[in-house]
Short mmCIF file of C-alpha atoms in Angstrom, two decimals:
data_model
loop_
_atom_site.label_atom_id
_atom_site.label_comp_id
_atom_site.label_asym_id
_atom_site.label_seq_id
_atom_site.Cartn_x
_atom_site.Cartn_y
_atom_site.Cartn_z
CA MET M 174 -33.13 -38.68 48.50
CA ARG M 175 -35.47 -41.23 50.12
CA ARG M 176 -32.49 -43.16 51.46
CA LEU M 177 -31.03 -39.98 52.89
CA ARG M 178 -34.38 -39.21 54.50
CA TRP M 179 -34.51 -42.54 56.36
CA LEU M 180 -30.88 -42.20 57.46
CA VAL M 181 -31.67 -38.80 58.93
CA ILE M 182 -34.79 -40.19 60.65
CA GLY M 183 -32.76 -43.02 62.10
CA GLY M 184 -30.15 -40.65 63.40
CA LEU M 185 -32.75 -38.41 64.95
CA LEU M 186 -34.36 -41.46 66.64
CA MET M 187 -31.06 -42.32 68.21
CA VAL M 188 -30.59 -38.76 69.39
CA TRP M 189 -34.18 -38.64 70.59
CA SER M 190 -33.89 -41.93 72.52
CA GLY M 191 -30.76 -40.64 74.19
CA GLY M 192 -32.59 -37.42 74.99
CA ILE M 193 -35.39 -39.41 76.76
CA GLY M 194 -32.85 -40.95 79.11
CA GLU M 195 -31.43 -37.56 79.88
CA LEU M 196 -34.92 -36.21 80.46
CA VAL M 197 -35.65 -38.92 83.02
CA ALA M 198 -32.37 -38.19 84.74
CA ALA M 199 -33.06 -34.51 84.65
CA GLU M 200 -36.46 -34.97 86.26
CA GLN M 201 -34.81 -36.84 89.13
CA GLU M 202 -32.29 -34.04 89.63
CA GLY M 203 -34.64 -31.13 89.09
CA PRO M 204 -37.15 -29.73 86.64
CA ASP M 205 -34.84 -26.97 85.28
CA THR M 206 -31.92 -29.13 84.14
CA LEU M 207 -33.01 -29.66 80.46
CA ASP M 208 -35.45 -27.74 78.26
CA LEU M 209 -36.47 -29.27 74.93
CA GLU M 210 -39.03 -26.65 74.09
CA THR M 211 -38.56 -24.46 71.07
CA PRO M 212 -38.19 -20.69 71.55
CA GLY M 213 -41.39 -19.05 72.59
CA GLY M 214 -42.62 -22.12 74.42
CA ALA M 215 -44.03 -23.78 71.30
CA GLY M 216 -42.83 -27.20 72.41
CA PRO M 217 -40.15 -29.50 71.04
CA LYS M 218 -39.66 -30.00 67.24
CA SER M 219 -40.87 -33.24 65.84
CA ILE M 220 -38.64 -35.57 63.85
CA GLU M 221 -40.51 -34.69 60.65
CA GLU M 222 -39.96 -30.97 61.22
CA ARG M 223 -36.26 -31.46 61.77
CA VAL M 224 -36.01 -33.60 58.62
CA ASP M 225 -37.86 -30.95 56.62
CA GLU M 226 -35.53 -28.28 57.97
CA LEU M 227 -32.45 -30.25 56.92
CA GLU M 228 -33.91 -30.89 53.47
CA GLN M 229 -34.66 -27.21 53.04
CA LYS M 230 -31.07 -26.31 53.92
CA GLN M 231 -29.86 -28.91 51.43
CA ARG M 232 -32.07 -27.47 48.69
CA ILE M 233 -30.82 -23.96 49.41
CA SER M 234 -27.22 -25.15 49.28
CA ASP M 235 -27.81 -26.94 45.98
CA ARG M 236 -29.49 -23.89 44.50
CA LEU M 237 -26.66 -21.60 45.59
CA ARG M 238 -24.20 -23.97 43.97
CA GLU M 239 -26.22 -23.93 40.73
CA LEU M 240 -26.35 -20.13 40.73
CA GLY M 241 -22.59 -19.99 41.25
CA GLN M 242 -22.03 -22.31 38.31
CA GLN M 243 -24.37 -20.25 36.13
CA ARG M 244 -22.49 -17.07 37.04
CA GLU M 245 -19.17 -18.68 36.12
CA GLU M 246 -20.59 -19.89 32.80
CA GLN M 247 -21.99 -16.44 32.06
CA ARG M 248 -18.63 -14.82 32.83
CA ALA M 249 -16.95 -17.30 30.48
CA LYS M 250 -19.44 -16.46 27.73
CA GLU M 251 -18.95 -12.71 28.17
CA ALA M 252 -15.16 -12.79 28.56
CA PRO M 253 -13.20 -11.28 25.61
CA VAL M 254 -11.28 -13.65 23.34
CA VAL M 255 -7.55 -13.00 22.93
CA GLY M 256 -5.67 -14.86 20.24
CA ALA M 257 -3.53 -14.86 17.12
CA ASP M 258 -3.80 -16.34 13.66
CA GLN M 259 -2.28 -15.85 10.21
CA ASP M 260 -4.08 -12.49 10.00
CA GLY M 261 -2.48 -11.05 13.12
CA PHE M 262 -3.20 -10.65 16.82
CA PHE M 263 -6.74 -9.90 17.94
CA LEU M 264 -8.92 -8.99 20.90
CA ARG M 265 -12.57 -9.86 20.32
CA SER M 266 -15.70 -9.60 22.46
CA ALA M 267 -17.54 -12.85 23.19
CA SER M 268 -20.49 -11.65 21.10
CA GLY M 269 -18.24 -10.87 18.12
CA LYS M 270 -19.65 -7.34 17.87
CA PHE M 271 -16.35 -5.69 18.83
CA GLU M 272 -12.92 -6.61 17.57
CA LEU M 273 -9.47 -5.03 17.52
CA ARG M 274 -6.82 -6.60 15.31
CA PHE M 275 -3.13 -5.74 15.08
CA ARG M 276 -1.06 -6.82 12.13
CA GLY M 277 1.43 -5.33 9.69
CA TYR M 278 4.45 -5.98 7.53
CA GLY M 279 8.05 -4.94 7.02
CA GLN M 280 10.29 -5.18 3.95
CA VAL M 281 14.06 -4.91 3.58
CA GLN M 282 15.39 -4.47 0.02
CA GLY M 283 18.65 -4.67 -1.83
CA ARG M 284 19.14 -2.98 -5.23
CA PHE M 285 22.19 -3.73 -7.33
CA PHE M 286 22.75 -2.16 -10.75
CA LEU M 287 24.87 -3.96 -13.30
CA GLY M 288 27.16 -2.45 -15.95
CA ASP M 289 27.97 1.25 -16.26
CA LYS M 290 26.27 3.59 -13.80
CA ASP M 291 27.04 6.98 -15.32
CA GLN M 292 23.64 8.43 -14.48
CA ALA M 293 23.56 10.44 -11.28
CA GLY M 294 21.62 8.87 -8.47
CA VAL M 295 21.96 5.23 -9.55
CA GLU M 296 23.67 3.36 -6.75
CA ASN M 297 23.70 -0.04 -5.13
CA SER M 298 21.90 0.10 -1.82
CA LEU M 299 20.29 -1.77 1.05
CA SER M 300 17.24 -0.09 2.50
CA ILE M 301 14.16 -0.54 4.63
CA ARG M 302 11.44 -0.30 1.99
CA ARG M 303 8.31 -0.40 4.13
CA VAL M 304 7.44 -0.66 7.83
CA ARG M 305 3.67 -0.56 8.20
CA PRO M 306 1.82 -1.53 11.38
CA ILE M 307 -1.91 -1.99 10.80
CA PHE M 308 -4.66 -1.41 13.34
CA GLU M 309 -8.11 -2.44 12.24
CA GLY M 310 -11.29 -3.65 13.81
CA ARG M 311 -15.03 -3.68 14.14
CA LEU M 312 -17.49 -1.73 16.29
CA TYR M 313 -21.09 -2.80 16.93
CA ARG M 314 -20.58 -5.57 14.35
CA TYR M 315 -21.13 -3.40 11.25
CA VAL M 316 -18.79 -0.41 11.71
CA THR M 317 -15.21 -1.08 10.60
CA PHE M 318 -12.01 0.94 10.71
CA LYS M 319 -8.39 0.74 9.58
CA VAL M 320 -5.31 2.83 10.40
CA MET M 321 -2.00 2.11 8.62
CA PRO M 322 0.95 4.48 9.09
CA ASP M 323 4.24 4.05 7.28
CA PHE M 324 7.67 4.62 8.79
CA GLN M 325 10.34 5.52 6.27
CA GLN M 326 13.28 7.87 5.87
CA GLY M 327 12.79 9.31 9.37
CA ARG M 328 9.14 10.26 8.69
CA VAL M 329 5.77 8.90 9.69
CA LEU M 330 3.10 9.10 6.97
CA LEU M 331 -0.53 8.04 7.13
CA PHE M 332 -1.16 5.78 4.15
CA ASP M 333 -4.57 4.33 5.13
CA GLY M 334 -7.08 5.72 7.58
CA TYR M 335 -10.77 5.09 7.03
CA LEU M 336 -14.13 4.06 8.47
CA GLY M 337 -16.56 1.62 6.91
CA PHE M 338 -20.09 0.31 7.22
CA ASP M 339 -20.81 -3.19 5.93
CA TYR M 340 -24.36 -4.12 6.93
CA TRP M 341 -25.31 -5.01 3.33
CA SER M 342 -22.90 -7.06 1.25
CA ALA M 343 -24.38 -5.43 -1.88
CA ALA M 344 -23.84 -1.85 -0.65
CA GLN M 345 -20.98 -1.19 1.73
CA LEU M 346 -19.49 2.20 2.55
CA ARG M 347 -15.91 3.37 3.06
CA ALA M 348 -14.77 6.93 3.80
CA GLY M 349 -11.34 8.32 4.57
CA LYS M 350 -7.93 7.82 3.01
CA PHE M 351 -7.35 4.67 0.94
CA LYS M 352 -6.58 3.44 -2.56
CA PRO M 353 -9.00 4.49 -5.31
CA PRO M 354 -10.02 1.30 -7.16
CA VAL M 355 -8.34 2.09 -10.48
CA GLY M 356 -5.17 0.10 -11.18
CA LEU M 357 -5.54 -3.65 -10.60
CA GLU M 358 -1.95 -4.17 -9.45
CA MET M 359 -2.07 -0.92 -7.49
CA TRP M 360 -5.14 -2.22 -5.61
CA GLN M 361 -3.11 -5.25 -4.52
CA SER M 362 -1.45 -5.00 -1.11
CA ALA M 363 2.30 -4.38 -1.18
CA ALA M 364 2.64 -7.52 0.97
CA ASP M 365 1.12 -9.66 -1.82
CA LEU M 366 3.00 -8.31 -4.85
CA LEU M 367 4.33 -10.88 -7.29
CA PHE M 368 7.51 -8.82 -7.78
CA VAL M 369 9.65 -6.63 -5.56
CA GLU M 370 8.07 -3.48 -7.07
CA ARG M 371 4.95 -2.66 -9.06
CA GLY M 372 5.15 -2.44 -12.85
CA LEU M 373 5.17 0.49 -15.28
CA THR M 374 1.39 0.97 -15.18
CA ALA M 375 1.73 2.33 -11.62
CA ASN M 376 3.10 5.54 -13.15
CA LEU M 377 -0.29 6.49 -14.63
CA VAL M 378 -2.84 5.59 -11.91
CA PRO M 379 -3.56 7.12 -8.49
CA ASN M 380 -2.02 5.51 -5.43
CA ARG M 381 -4.04 6.84 -2.48
CA ASP M 382 -6.56 9.62 -2.02
CA ILE M 383 -9.14 10.98 0.43
CA GLY M 384 -12.74 10.27 -0.47
CA ALA M 385 -15.81 8.11 -0.04
CA MET M 386 -16.81 4.94 -1.87
CA VAL M 387 -19.81 2.63 -2.12
CA TYR M 388 -19.01 -0.94 -3.14
CA GLY M 389 -20.41 -4.44 -3.01
CA HIS M 390 -21.02 -7.85 -4.57
CA LEU M 391 -23.90 -8.58 -6.94
CA PHE M 392 -25.29 -11.65 -8.70
CA ASN M 393 -23.95 -14.21 -6.25
CA LYS M 394 -20.56 -12.44 -6.17
CA ARG M 395 -20.16 -12.66 -9.92
CA LEU M 396 -19.85 -8.86 -10.16
CA ASP M 397 -17.93 -6.53 -7.86
CA TYR M 398 -18.54 -2.80 -8.24
CA LYS M 399 -16.98 0.29 -6.65
CA VAL M 400 -18.14 3.87 -7.10
CA GLY M 401 -16.48 6.79 -5.35
CA ILE M 402 -15.69 10.48 -5.20
CA PHE M 403 -12.19 11.65 -4.25
CA ASN M 404 -10.20 14.84 -3.85
CA GLY M 405 -8.17 14.02 -6.94
CA ALA M 406 -4.64 12.78 -6.29
CA GLY M 407 -2.02 12.78 -9.02
CA ASP M 408 -0.66 9.66 -10.68
CA ASN M 409 1.02 7.20 -8.31
CA ASN M 410 0.70 9.73 -5.51
CA PRO M 411 -0.21 8.44 -2.03
CA HIS M 412 -1.42 11.86 -0.92
CA SER M 413 -4.28 14.12 -2.00
CA GLY M 414 -4.13 17.51 -3.55
CA THR M 415 -0.77 17.38 -5.30
CA GLY M 416 0.19 16.32 -8.75
CA SER M 417 3.53 14.74 -7.92
CA GLY M 418 4.76 12.10 -5.55
CA SER M 419 5.33 8.39 -5.34
CA ASP M 420 4.90 5.40 -3.09
CA THR M 421 7.72 6.73 -0.94
CA ASP M 422 7.35 10.48 -1.33
CA GLY M 423 5.71 12.86 1.04
CA GLY M 424 2.75 14.97 0.02
CA ASN M 425 -0.12 17.15 1.07
CA ASP M 426 -3.29 15.48 2.34
CA PHE M 427 -5.29 18.68 1.94
CA ASP M 428 -7.32 19.36 -1.18
CA THR M 429 -6.06 22.30 -3.23
CA ASN M 430 -9.02 22.83 -5.57
CA ASN M 431 -12.81 22.64 -5.59
CA ASP M 432 -13.04 19.96 -8.29
CA LYS M 433 -13.21 16.26 -7.49
CA ASP M 434 -12.40 12.98 -9.18
CA TYR M 435 -15.17 10.47 -9.86
CA VAL M 436 -14.13 6.82 -9.89
CA ILE M 437 -15.88 3.65 -11.01
CA SER M 438 -14.68 0.06 -11.14
CA LEU M 439 -16.45 -3.07 -12.42
CA LEU M 440 -14.86 -6.51 -12.06
CA ALA M 441 -16.79 -9.58 -13.20
CA GLN M 442 -16.15 -13.23 -12.39
CA PRO M 443 -18.66 -14.74 -14.84
CA PHE M 444 -17.80 -18.41 -14.29
CA ARG M 445 -17.86 -18.35 -10.49
CA SER M 446 -19.64 -21.39 -8.98
CA THR M 447 -20.03 -23.14 -12.31
CA GLN M 448 -19.04 -26.58 -13.57
CA MET M 449 -16.20 -25.08 -15.62
CA GLU M 450 -13.59 -25.26 -12.87
CA TRP M 451 -10.76 -24.11 -15.09
CA LEU M 452 -12.61 -20.83 -15.78
CA GLU M 453 -13.84 -20.07 -12.26
CA GLY M 454 -10.77 -17.98 -11.48
CA LEU M 455 -11.19 -15.67 -14.50
CA GLN M 456 -11.93 -12.02 -13.65
CA VAL M 457 -12.35 -9.28 -16.25
CA GLY M 458 -13.21 -5.66 -15.69
CA VAL M 459 -12.66 -2.01 -16.34
CA ALA M 460 -12.00 0.98 -14.10
CA GLY M 461 -11.86 4.68 -14.77
CA THR M 462 -11.66 8.17 -13.33
CA TRP M 463 -12.82 11.56 -14.48
CA GLY M 464 -12.18 14.94 -12.92
CA ARG M 465 -11.04 18.49 -13.45
CA ASP M 466 -7.94 20.15 -12.14
CA SER M 467 -6.58 23.63 -12.31
CA GLY M 468 -3.10 24.86 -11.57
CA ASN M 469 -1.53 21.66 -10.18
CA SER M 470 1.49 20.14 -11.85
CA PRO M 471 1.05 16.81 -13.59
CA ARG M 472 2.94 13.75 -12.46
CA GLY M 473 6.44 15.19 -12.56
CA PHE M 474 8.32 12.08 -13.62
CA LEU M 475 8.03 8.46 -14.69
CA ARG M 476 10.40 5.71 -13.62
CA THR M 477 11.06 2.01 -13.86
CA PRO M 478 10.32 -0.37 -10.98
CA SER M 479 13.98 -0.70 -9.98
CA MET M 480 14.21 3.07 -9.57
CA GLY M 481 11.55 3.11 -6.87
CA ARG M 482 13.89 4.74 -4.35
CA ASN M 483 16.46 6.38 -6.60
CA ASP M 484 16.50 9.68 -8.44
CA ILE M 485 16.70 8.44 -12.03
CA ARG M 486 13.55 8.99 -14.08
CA PHE M 487 13.24 8.22 -17.79
CA PHE M 488 10.61 10.96 -18.33
CA ARG M 489 9.85 14.28 -16.67
CA TYR M 490 7.70 17.29 -17.53
CA LEU M 491 9.33 20.70 -17.87
CA THR M 492 9.14 23.19 -15.03
CA GLY M 493 6.01 25.31 -15.19
CA VAL M 494 3.75 22.75 -16.91
CA ALA M 495 0.31 22.74 -15.30
CA ILE M 496 -2.98 20.84 -15.59
CA THR M 497 -5.68 23.14 -16.97
CA GLY M 498 -8.86 21.10 -17.35
CA ASP M 499 -10.17 17.56 -17.69
CA ARG M 500 -8.19 14.54 -16.59
CA TRP M 501 -9.43 11.02 -17.20
CA ARG M 502 -8.14 7.47 -17.02
CA VAL M 503 -9.52 4.23 -18.47
CA VAL M 504 -8.08 0.92 -17.29
CA PRO M 505 -9.29 -2.41 -18.76
CA GLN M 506 -7.92 -5.28 -16.67
CA VAL M 507 -7.90 -9.06 -16.29
CA TYR M 508 -6.83 -11.54 -13.63
CA TYR M 509 -6.83 -15.32 -13.98
CA ALA M 510 -5.82 -18.06 -11.57
CA TRP M 511 -6.14 -21.81 -12.00
CA GLY M 512 -4.27 -24.10 -9.68
CA PRO M 513 -0.62 -22.98 -9.43
CA PHE M 514 -0.86 -20.65 -12.47
CA SER M 515 -1.82 -16.96 -12.45
CA LEU M 516 -1.97 -14.12 -14.98
CA LEU M 517 -2.48 -10.39 -14.47
CA GLY M 518 -2.90 -7.88 -17.28
CA GLU M 519 -3.94 -4.23 -17.52
CA TYR M 520 -3.83 -1.31 -19.95
CA VAL M 521 -3.95 2.36 -18.91
CA TRP M 522 -5.06 5.37 -20.93
CA ASN M 523 -4.20 8.58 -19.11
CA SER M 524 -5.33 11.83 -20.71
CA GLN M 525 -5.12 15.36 -19.33
CA ASP M 526 -5.20 18.95 -20.53
CA LEU M 527 -1.83 20.66 -20.00
CA ARG M 528 -0.55 24.20 -20.32
CA ALA M 529 3.11 24.90 -21.05
CA LEU M 530 5.08 27.66 -19.40
CA GLY M 531 4.59 29.84 -22.50
CA GLY M 532 0.79 29.46 -22.34
CA GLN M 533 0.30 26.85 -25.08
CA GLU M 534 -2.32 24.22 -24.26
CA GLU M 535 -2.61 20.63 -25.46
CA ARG M 536 -4.34 17.38 -24.51
CA ILE M 537 -1.66 14.79 -23.73
CA THR M 538 -2.54 11.09 -23.67
CA ASN M 539 0.03 8.68 -22.28
CA ARG M 540 -0.42 4.90 -22.24
CA ALA M 541 1.01 1.97 -20.33
CA TRP M 542 0.37 -1.75 -20.22
CA GLN M 543 1.76 -4.89 -18.63
CA VAL M 544 1.28 -8.66 -18.45
CA ALA M 545 2.56 -10.72 -15.52
CA MET M 546 2.47 -14.50 -15.09
CA SER M 547 3.46 -16.85 -12.28
CA TYR M 548 3.63 -20.55 -11.54
CA VAL M 549 3.98 -22.21 -8.11
CA LEU M 550 6.49 -25.03 -8.59
CA THR M 551 5.50 -26.77 -5.35
CA GLY M 552 1.86 -27.06 -6.46
CA GLU M 553 0.07 -24.62 -4.15
CA ALA M 554 -2.72 -22.46 -5.54
CA ALA M 555 -1.76 -19.10 -7.00
CA SER M 556 -3.78 -16.20 -5.61
CA PHE M 557 -4.19 -12.43 -5.88
CA ASN M 558 -3.71 -12.40 -2.08
CA GLY M 559 -0.46 -14.36 -2.08
CA VAL M 560 0.57 -18.01 -1.94
CA LYS M 561 -0.24 -20.06 1.16
CA PRO M 562 2.29 -22.92 1.54
CA TRP M 563 0.88 -26.34 2.32
CA ARG M 564 3.74 -26.93 4.74
CA LEU M 565 5.32 -24.03 6.61
CA PHE M 566 9.08 -23.73 6.58
CA ASN M 567 10.52 -26.30 9.01
CA PRO M 568 13.64 -28.12 7.75
CA ALA M 569 13.61 -30.46 10.76
CA GLN M 570 10.40 -31.93 9.36
CA GLY M 571 11.48 -31.73 5.74
CA ALA M 572 9.21 -28.73 5.04
CA TRP M 573 10.62 -25.89 2.95
CA GLY M 574 7.56 -23.77 2.14
CA ALA M 575 6.50 -22.91 -1.42
CA VAL M 576 8.53 -21.80 -4.45
CA GLU M 577 7.09 -19.60 -7.20
CA VAL M 578 8.55 -18.33 -10.48
CA ALA M 579 7.25 -15.22 -12.28
CA ALA M 580 7.78 -13.10 -15.38
CA ARG M 581 6.48 -9.67 -16.41
CA TYR M 582 6.67 -7.41 -19.45
CA GLY M 583 5.42 -3.83 -19.63
CA GLU M 584 5.63 -0.64 -21.68
CA VAL M 585 5.01 3.08 -21.30
CA LEU M 586 4.31 5.16 -24.41
CA ILE M 587 4.51 8.96 -24.15
CA ASP M 588 2.28 11.11 -26.36
CA GLN M 589 4.41 12.60 -29.15
CA ASP M 590 2.64 15.93 -28.63
CA ALA M 591 4.40 16.16 -25.26
CA PHE M 592 7.64 17.11 -27.10
CA PRO M 593 9.10 19.70 -27.01
CA LEU M 594 6.59 22.04 -25.31
CA PHE M 595 5.95 19.94 -22.23
CA ALA M 596 9.04 17.69 -22.06
CA ASP M 597 12.64 17.91 -23.22
CA PRO M 598 13.38 15.16 -25.79
CA THR M 599 17.06 15.21 -24.77
CA ALA M 600 16.18 14.32 -21.17
CA SER M 601 12.96 12.29 -21.47
CA ALA M 602 12.36 9.04 -23.33
CA ARG M 603 9.43 8.58 -25.71
CA LYS M 604 8.99 4.92 -24.79
CA ALA M 605 10.12 2.53 -22.06
CA ARG M 606 10.07 -1.26 -22.16
CA VAL M 607 10.84 -3.30 -19.07
CA TRP M 608 10.84 -7.04 -18.56
CA THR M 609 11.36 -8.74 -15.21
CA VAL M 610 11.89 -12.33 -14.10
CA GLY M 611 11.76 -13.45 -10.51
CA ILE M 612 11.59 -16.24 -8.00
CA ASN M 613 9.67 -16.09 -4.72
CA TRP M 614 10.34 -18.36 -1.76
CA HIS M 615 7.30 -18.42 0.55
CA LEU M 616 8.28 -19.63 4.03
CA ALA M 617 4.74 -18.96 5.22
CA HIS M 618 1.82 -16.87 4.02
CA ARG M 619 3.24 -13.37 3.43
CA VAL M 620 6.62 -14.35 4.84
CA LYS M 621 8.89 -14.60 1.81
CA ALA M 622 12.17 -13.88 0.10
CA GLN M 623 12.15 -12.44 -3.44
CA PHE M 624 14.80 -12.23 -6.14
CA ASN M 625 14.21 -10.23 -9.37
CA TYR M 626 16.27 -9.45 -12.44
CA GLU M 627 15.08 -6.45 -14.45
CA ARG M 628 16.07 -5.04 -17.83
CA GLY M 629 14.87 -1.68 -19.13
CA ILE M 630 15.14 -0.43 -22.72
CA PHE M 631 14.30 3.15 -23.76
CA ASP M 632 13.63 5.03 -26.98
CA GLY M 633 15.06 8.53 -26.95
CA GLY M 634 15.78 10.54 -23.83
CA ALA M 635 19.42 11.45 -24.45
CA PRO M 636 21.21 14.29 -26.33
CA ASN M 637 21.82 14.02 -30.08
CA ASN M 638 18.73 11.86 -30.52
CA GLN M 639 20.36 9.03 -28.61
CA ASP M 640 18.52 6.53 -26.39
CA PHE M 641 18.40 6.74 -22.63
CA GLU M 642 20.94 4.31 -21.13
CA GLN M 643 19.65 0.77 -20.73
CA GLU M 644 19.02 -0.55 -17.26
CA ASN M 645 20.08 -3.88 -15.78
CA ALA M 646 19.31 -4.43 -12.13
CA VAL M 647 18.98 -7.11 -9.48
CA LEU M 648 16.35 -6.51 -6.81
CA THR M 649 16.07 -8.59 -3.63
CA GLN M 650 13.63 -8.37 -0.77
CA MET M 651 12.93 -10.04 2.56
CA GLN M 652 9.42 -9.64 3.91
CA VAL M 653 7.77 -10.51 7.19
CA ALA M 654 4.03 -9.95 7.55
CA TRP M 655 1.54 -11.00 10.18
#
């Protein structure tokens, strides 16, 4: 700055010296030729005044430039962030208080039945199993929301639609339509399933319902709890207020009685953050529901996983059977993951008071259980939320994703008191056993191809005390999720 000052002074001296010569010449020509006085007759500006004036202009210019830079930086800080990651596309405010995320998944299935197919409704087919866009986000940092419709069979159904509040990790709130926290495998997203379809236990637990739930993590996340009140959906029914339905059926989202279902779930991870690494992934818990119903029909039918979109059911209640009182479920459950190995197990007691068409009443208790195991051959970690390949599918770079093998066995046992008042023994089996083996090829997280072979064996369910026909099926599925 000092150097600039002296340069300016020198320049002004040169101008001033030239001005003196002009002044002398002007005086010879006439007194009115040149006027160096400032406006108002205050006299000419001194060199110091002119230097100060130039410095002031320079300071103003510098300050304006700084203010412009600050405005640009502030705009950059306040500009929304647009991006995409493995959890979908998102639009987020610079502060992080507001966020809108778009994701979803689609599944295309093939079902091929082996051997004789004498039973009506069993057919080989290719179908679009699920198309579910998901819109979710955050408002004012602590208010959350999710909307997930499902497009299938020419209909649009709302499967999830709820609001949440998550200011406290130990006490969060959710209200709307979502899955009651009862069945462990049912709670798992359809995009993360180990097999093409859920196991036999899905027949005896609720799928989705309308209600409110408080949940959270306690004791350094060693205990997860969920407590809620719901309208009271039937078993494996994605809609409230009706006793029948399935993961693909329609239903009525309006409550049809004054009674409600009360739900509780406790899931402990006792060895979390301990030195016993091989036990850190162990989770054990229990869930249950209790409620009263009056007049609704019970779950109208039970079916094997491969029959998820066909009409064959190995058990069905007789027409006119109705729920008359208490209905409760108890579900002990376990999940374990260590490195590439995982195990899921659960047992379901389902008990409800029923009234036959002739007026006879009885408490019927049906049971189901399953154990499923998997192993990731390529070494990635097994997870309840799906396998994440170390290297995404890219043959040009020698990357082929992750490969996982899996096996599952499950049973359903029907209460013997259900026959013959509530179910026809010549059309409904007393017991079903299903085992499934599969291989999953994960091209990326939640982008996978699945191949399952399933065999079902039944006790009873046919005329003359014969067994329901055995089932042998191949199930395939391609899934893309983002």
